[in-house]
Coordinates of C-alpha atoms and ligand atoms in Angstrom, one line a residue:
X6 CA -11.7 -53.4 -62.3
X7 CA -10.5 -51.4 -59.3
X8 CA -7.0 -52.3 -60.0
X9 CA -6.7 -50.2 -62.8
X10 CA -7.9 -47.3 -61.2
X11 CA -4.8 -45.7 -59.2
X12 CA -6.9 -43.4 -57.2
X13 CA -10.6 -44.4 -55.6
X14 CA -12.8 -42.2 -53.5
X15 CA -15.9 -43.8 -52.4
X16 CA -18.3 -42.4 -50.1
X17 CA -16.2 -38.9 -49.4
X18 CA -17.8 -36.8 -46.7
X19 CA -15.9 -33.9 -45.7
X20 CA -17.0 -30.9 -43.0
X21 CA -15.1 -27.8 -43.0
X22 CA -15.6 -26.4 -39.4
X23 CA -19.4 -26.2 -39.2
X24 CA -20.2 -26.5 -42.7
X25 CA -20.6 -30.0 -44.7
X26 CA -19.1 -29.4 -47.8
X27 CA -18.5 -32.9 -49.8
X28 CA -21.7 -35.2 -49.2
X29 CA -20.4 -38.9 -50.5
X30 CA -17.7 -37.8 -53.4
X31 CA -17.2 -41.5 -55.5
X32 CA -14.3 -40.8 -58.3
X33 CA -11.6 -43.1 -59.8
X34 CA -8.7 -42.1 -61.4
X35 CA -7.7 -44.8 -64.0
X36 CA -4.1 -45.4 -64.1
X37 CA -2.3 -43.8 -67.3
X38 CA -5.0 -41.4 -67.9
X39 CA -5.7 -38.2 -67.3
X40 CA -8.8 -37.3 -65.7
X41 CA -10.7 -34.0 -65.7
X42 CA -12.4 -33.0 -62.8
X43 CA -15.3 -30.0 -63.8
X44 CA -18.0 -28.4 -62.3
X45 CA -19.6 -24.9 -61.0
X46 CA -17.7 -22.5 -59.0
X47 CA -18.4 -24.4 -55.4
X48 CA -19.2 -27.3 -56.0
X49 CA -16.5 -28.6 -54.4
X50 CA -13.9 -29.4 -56.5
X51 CA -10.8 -28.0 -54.8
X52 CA -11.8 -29.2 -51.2
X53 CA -12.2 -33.1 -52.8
X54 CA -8.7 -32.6 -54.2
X55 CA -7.6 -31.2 -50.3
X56 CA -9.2 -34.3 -49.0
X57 CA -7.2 -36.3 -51.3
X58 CA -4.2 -34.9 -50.2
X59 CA -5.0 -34.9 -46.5
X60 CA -5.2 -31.2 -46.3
X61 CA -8.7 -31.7 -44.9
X62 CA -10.0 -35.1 -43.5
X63 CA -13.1 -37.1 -44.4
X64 CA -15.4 -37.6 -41.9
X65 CA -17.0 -40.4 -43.8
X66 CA -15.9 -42.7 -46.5
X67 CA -12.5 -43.8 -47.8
X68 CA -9.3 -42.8 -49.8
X69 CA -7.7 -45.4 -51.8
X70 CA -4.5 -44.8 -53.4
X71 CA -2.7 -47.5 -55.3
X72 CA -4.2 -50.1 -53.7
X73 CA -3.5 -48.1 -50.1
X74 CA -6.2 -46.5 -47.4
X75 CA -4.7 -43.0 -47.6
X76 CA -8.3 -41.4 -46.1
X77 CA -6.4 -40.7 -42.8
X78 CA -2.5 -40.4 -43.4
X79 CA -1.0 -36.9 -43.1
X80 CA -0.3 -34.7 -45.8
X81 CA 3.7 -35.4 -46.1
X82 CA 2.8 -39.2 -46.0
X83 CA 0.6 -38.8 -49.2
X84 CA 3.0 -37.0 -50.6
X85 CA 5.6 -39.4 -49.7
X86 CA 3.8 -42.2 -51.8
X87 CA 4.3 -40.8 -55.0
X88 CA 1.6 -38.1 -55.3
X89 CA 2.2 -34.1 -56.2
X90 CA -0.6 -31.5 -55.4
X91 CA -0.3 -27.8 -57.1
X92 CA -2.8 -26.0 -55.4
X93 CA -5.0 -23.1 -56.9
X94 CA -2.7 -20.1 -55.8
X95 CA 0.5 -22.5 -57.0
X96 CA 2.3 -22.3 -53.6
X97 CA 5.5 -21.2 -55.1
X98 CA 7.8 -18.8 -53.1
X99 CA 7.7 -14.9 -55.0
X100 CA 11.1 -13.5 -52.7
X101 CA 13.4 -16.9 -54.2
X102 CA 14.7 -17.5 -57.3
X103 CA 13.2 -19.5 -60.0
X104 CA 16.1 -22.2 -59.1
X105 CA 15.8 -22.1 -55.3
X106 CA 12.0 -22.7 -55.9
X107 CA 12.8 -26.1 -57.7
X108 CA 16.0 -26.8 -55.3
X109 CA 13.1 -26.6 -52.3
X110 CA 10.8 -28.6 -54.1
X111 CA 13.4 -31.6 -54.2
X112 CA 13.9 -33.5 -51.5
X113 CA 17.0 -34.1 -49.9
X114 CA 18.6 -31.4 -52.8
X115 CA 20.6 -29.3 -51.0
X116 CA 21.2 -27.4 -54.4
X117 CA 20.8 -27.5 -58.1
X118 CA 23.4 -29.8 -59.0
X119 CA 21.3 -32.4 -56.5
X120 CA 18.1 -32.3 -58.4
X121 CA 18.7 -35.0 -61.3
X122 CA 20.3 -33.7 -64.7
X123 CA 18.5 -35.8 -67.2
X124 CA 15.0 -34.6 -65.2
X125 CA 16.0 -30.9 -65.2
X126 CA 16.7 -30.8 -68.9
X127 CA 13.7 -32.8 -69.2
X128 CA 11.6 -29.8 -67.4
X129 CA 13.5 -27.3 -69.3
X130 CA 12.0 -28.9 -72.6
X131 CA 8.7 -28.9 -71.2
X132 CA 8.7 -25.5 -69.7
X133 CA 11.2 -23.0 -71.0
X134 CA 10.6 -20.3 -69.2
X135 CA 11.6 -22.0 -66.1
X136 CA 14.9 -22.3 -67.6
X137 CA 14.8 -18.5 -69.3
X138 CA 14.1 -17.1 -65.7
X139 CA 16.5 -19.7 -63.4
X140 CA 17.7 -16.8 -62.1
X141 CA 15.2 -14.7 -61.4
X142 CA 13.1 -13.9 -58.2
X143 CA 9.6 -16.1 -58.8
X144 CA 7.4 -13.2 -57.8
X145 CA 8.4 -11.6 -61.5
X146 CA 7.3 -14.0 -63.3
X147 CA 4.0 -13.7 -65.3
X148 CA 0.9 -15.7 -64.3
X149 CA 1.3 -18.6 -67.0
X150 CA 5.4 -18.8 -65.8
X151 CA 4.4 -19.0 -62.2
X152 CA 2.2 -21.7 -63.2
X153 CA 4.8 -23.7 -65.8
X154 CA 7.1 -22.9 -62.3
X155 CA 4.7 -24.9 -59.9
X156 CA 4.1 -27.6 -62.2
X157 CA 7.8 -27.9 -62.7
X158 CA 8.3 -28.1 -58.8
X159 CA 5.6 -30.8 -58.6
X160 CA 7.4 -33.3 -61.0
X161 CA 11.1 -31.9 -60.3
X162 CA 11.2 -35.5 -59.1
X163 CA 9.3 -39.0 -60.5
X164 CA 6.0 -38.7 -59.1
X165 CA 2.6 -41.6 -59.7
X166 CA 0.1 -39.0 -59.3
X167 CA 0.0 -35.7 -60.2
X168 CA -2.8 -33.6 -58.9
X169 CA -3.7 -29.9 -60.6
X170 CA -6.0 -26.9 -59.2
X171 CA -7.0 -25.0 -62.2
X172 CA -3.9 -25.0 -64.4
X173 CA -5.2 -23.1 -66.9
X174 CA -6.6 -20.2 -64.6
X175 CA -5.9 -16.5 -66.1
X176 CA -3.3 -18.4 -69.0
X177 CA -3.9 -16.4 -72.5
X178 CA -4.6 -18.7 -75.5
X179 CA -1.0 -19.5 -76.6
X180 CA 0.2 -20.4 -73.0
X181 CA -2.8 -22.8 -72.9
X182 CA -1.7 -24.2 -76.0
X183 CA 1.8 -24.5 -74.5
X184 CA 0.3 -26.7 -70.7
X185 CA -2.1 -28.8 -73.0
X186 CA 1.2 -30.0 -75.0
X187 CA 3.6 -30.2 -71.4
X188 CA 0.7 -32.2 -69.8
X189 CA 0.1 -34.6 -72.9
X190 CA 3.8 -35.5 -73.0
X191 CA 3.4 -35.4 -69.0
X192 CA 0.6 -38.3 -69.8
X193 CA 3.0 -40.0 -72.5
X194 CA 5.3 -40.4 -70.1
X195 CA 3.5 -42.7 -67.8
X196 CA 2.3 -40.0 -64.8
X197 CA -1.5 -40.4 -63.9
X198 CA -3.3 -36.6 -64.0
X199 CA -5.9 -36.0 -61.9
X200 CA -6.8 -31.3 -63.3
X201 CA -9.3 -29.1 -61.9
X202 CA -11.0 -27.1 -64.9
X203 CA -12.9 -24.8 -65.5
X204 CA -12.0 -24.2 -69.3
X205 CA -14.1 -26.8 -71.2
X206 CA -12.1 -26.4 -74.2
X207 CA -8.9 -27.4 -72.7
X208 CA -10.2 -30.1 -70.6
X209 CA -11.5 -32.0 -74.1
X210 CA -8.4 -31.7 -75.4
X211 CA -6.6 -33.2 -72.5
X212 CA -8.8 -35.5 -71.0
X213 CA -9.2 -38.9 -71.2
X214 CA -12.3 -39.5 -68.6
X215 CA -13.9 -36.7 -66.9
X216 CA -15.8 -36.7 -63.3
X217 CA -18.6 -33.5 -63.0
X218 CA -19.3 -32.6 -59.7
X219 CA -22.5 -30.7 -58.4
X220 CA -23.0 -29.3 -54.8
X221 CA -20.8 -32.1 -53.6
X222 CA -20.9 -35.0 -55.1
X223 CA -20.4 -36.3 -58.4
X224 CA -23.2 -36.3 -60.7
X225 CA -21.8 -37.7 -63.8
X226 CA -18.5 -39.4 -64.5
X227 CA -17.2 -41.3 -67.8
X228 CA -15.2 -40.9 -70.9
X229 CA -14.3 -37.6 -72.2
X230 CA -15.2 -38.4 -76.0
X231 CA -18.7 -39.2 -74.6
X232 CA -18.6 -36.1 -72.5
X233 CA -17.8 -34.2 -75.7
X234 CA -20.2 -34.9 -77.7
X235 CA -23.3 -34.6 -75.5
X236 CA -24.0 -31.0 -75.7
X237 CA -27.2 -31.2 -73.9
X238 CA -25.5 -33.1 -70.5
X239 CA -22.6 -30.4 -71.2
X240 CA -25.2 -27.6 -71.3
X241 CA -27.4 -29.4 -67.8
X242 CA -24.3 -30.0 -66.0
X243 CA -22.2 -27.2 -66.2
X244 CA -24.8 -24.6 -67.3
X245 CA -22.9 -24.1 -70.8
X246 CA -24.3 -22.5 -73.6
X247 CA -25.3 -25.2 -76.4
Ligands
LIG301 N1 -12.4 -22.9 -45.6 C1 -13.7 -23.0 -45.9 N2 -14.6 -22.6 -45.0 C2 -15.9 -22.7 -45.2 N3 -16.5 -23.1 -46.4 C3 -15.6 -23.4 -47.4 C4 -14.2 -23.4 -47.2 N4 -13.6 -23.7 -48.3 C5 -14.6 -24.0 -49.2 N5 -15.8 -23.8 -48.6 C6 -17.1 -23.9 -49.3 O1 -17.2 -25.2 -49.8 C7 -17.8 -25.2 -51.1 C8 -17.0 -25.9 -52.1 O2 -15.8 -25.1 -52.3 P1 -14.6 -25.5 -53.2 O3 -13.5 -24.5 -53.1 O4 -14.3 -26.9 -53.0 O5 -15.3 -25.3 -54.7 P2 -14.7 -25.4 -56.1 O6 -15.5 -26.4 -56.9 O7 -13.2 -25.6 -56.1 O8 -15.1 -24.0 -56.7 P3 -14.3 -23.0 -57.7 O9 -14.6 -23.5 -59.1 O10 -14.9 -21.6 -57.4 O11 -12.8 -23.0 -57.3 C9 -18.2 -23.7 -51.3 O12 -19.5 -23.5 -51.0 C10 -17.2 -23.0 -50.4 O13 -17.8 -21.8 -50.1
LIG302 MG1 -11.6 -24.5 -56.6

């Protein structure tokens, strides 16, 4: 069983200074799939994905990622394996240009004409506006752009794992329309997804298994379809209207 799942927490405790935030976070992330991760504001969704990446360190428990303990590796070690992060506020640079973000988020690229063609039109399809606004400082682009930008930095090369903070956050209807369709060809071709959300509506779309989390832990995981059609869980786990 576990060798289908490319990512494993089990047992995830992680304190933040004084405070203990995550109290024994179990989650698997099935290979191929995308996987929503939901839950009330704190409950500690964005620090499991920091423990993940080694942004914070568990203090109990163990991170298991393609086969590999990962719980105390460094953050450029994790990334070296294959796995992406865009955080909540995106971590793209305002003061450089659209294409000296992407040029920074390659490795070894020294400038555009490093970062793979066939890739880079491959992006460009997916997001446009990255392409529109190559040019342009990032710091003028619009909220949905800036996101498109960071997810485009965080695949600008082949990556196993993609992990996502709230893609959705602030996007108006049509540019959520736009990321569920980039993400599902994302899926299609073969990247694992592991999204923060807090839009229900876009996470059915997306998801194929979801993970709810509750003051810490995860309280419920299993398939999305499921998830979708129990109004009543929906309604006790996340407080949503029915
Ligand atoms: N740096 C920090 N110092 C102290 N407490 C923190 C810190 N970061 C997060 N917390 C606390 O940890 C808990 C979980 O926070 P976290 O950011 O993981 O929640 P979240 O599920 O991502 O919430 P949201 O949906 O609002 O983004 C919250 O109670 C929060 O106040
Ligand atoms: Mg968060």
């Amino acid at each position: 069983m576990s060798t289908d799942n490319l990512l494993t927490l089990e047992g995830v405790q992680t304190h933040i200074g004084a405070y203990h935030i995550l109290h024994g976070v179990d989650l698997a992330v099935p290979k191929g799939q995308l996987t929503m991760l939901l839950g009330r504001n704190g409950a500690g969704k964005t620090t499991t994905l920091r423990t993940i990446m080694g942004l914070w360190h568990a203090s109990q428990g163990r991170v298991q990622f393609a086969g590999k303990d990962i719980t105390a590796l460094h953050t450029p070690q994790i990334a070296e394996l294959g796995v992406a992060y865009v955080p909540e506020n995106m971590g793209i640079f305002s003061d450089l240009t659209v294409k000296e973000n992407m040029v920074l988020a390659a490795r070894g690229a020294k400038n555009a004409d490093a970062i793979d063609d066939t890739r880079l039109k491959w992006i460009f399809k997916l997001f446009p506006a990255v392409e529109k606004f190559w040019n342009h400082p990032a710091g003028k682009l619009s909220g949905g752009q800036k996101q498109m930008l960071a997810v485009s930095r965080a695949i600008v090369e082949p990556r196993q794992l993609l992990i996502i903070d709230e893609p959705s956050k602030g996007l108006a209807p049509v540019m959520i329309n736009n990321m569920i369709e980039a993400f599902g060809e994302l899926k299609r071709s073969g990247v694992t997804i592991l999204l923060v959300e807090q839009n229900i509506h876009f996470a059915q779309r997306l998801g194929d298994t979801v993970a709810v989390m509750d003051n810490g832990r995860v309280v419920h995981s299993g398939s999305m379809a499921a998830f979708s059609a129990d109004a009543q869980l929906q309604q006790s786990l996340l407080g949503l209207a029915l």
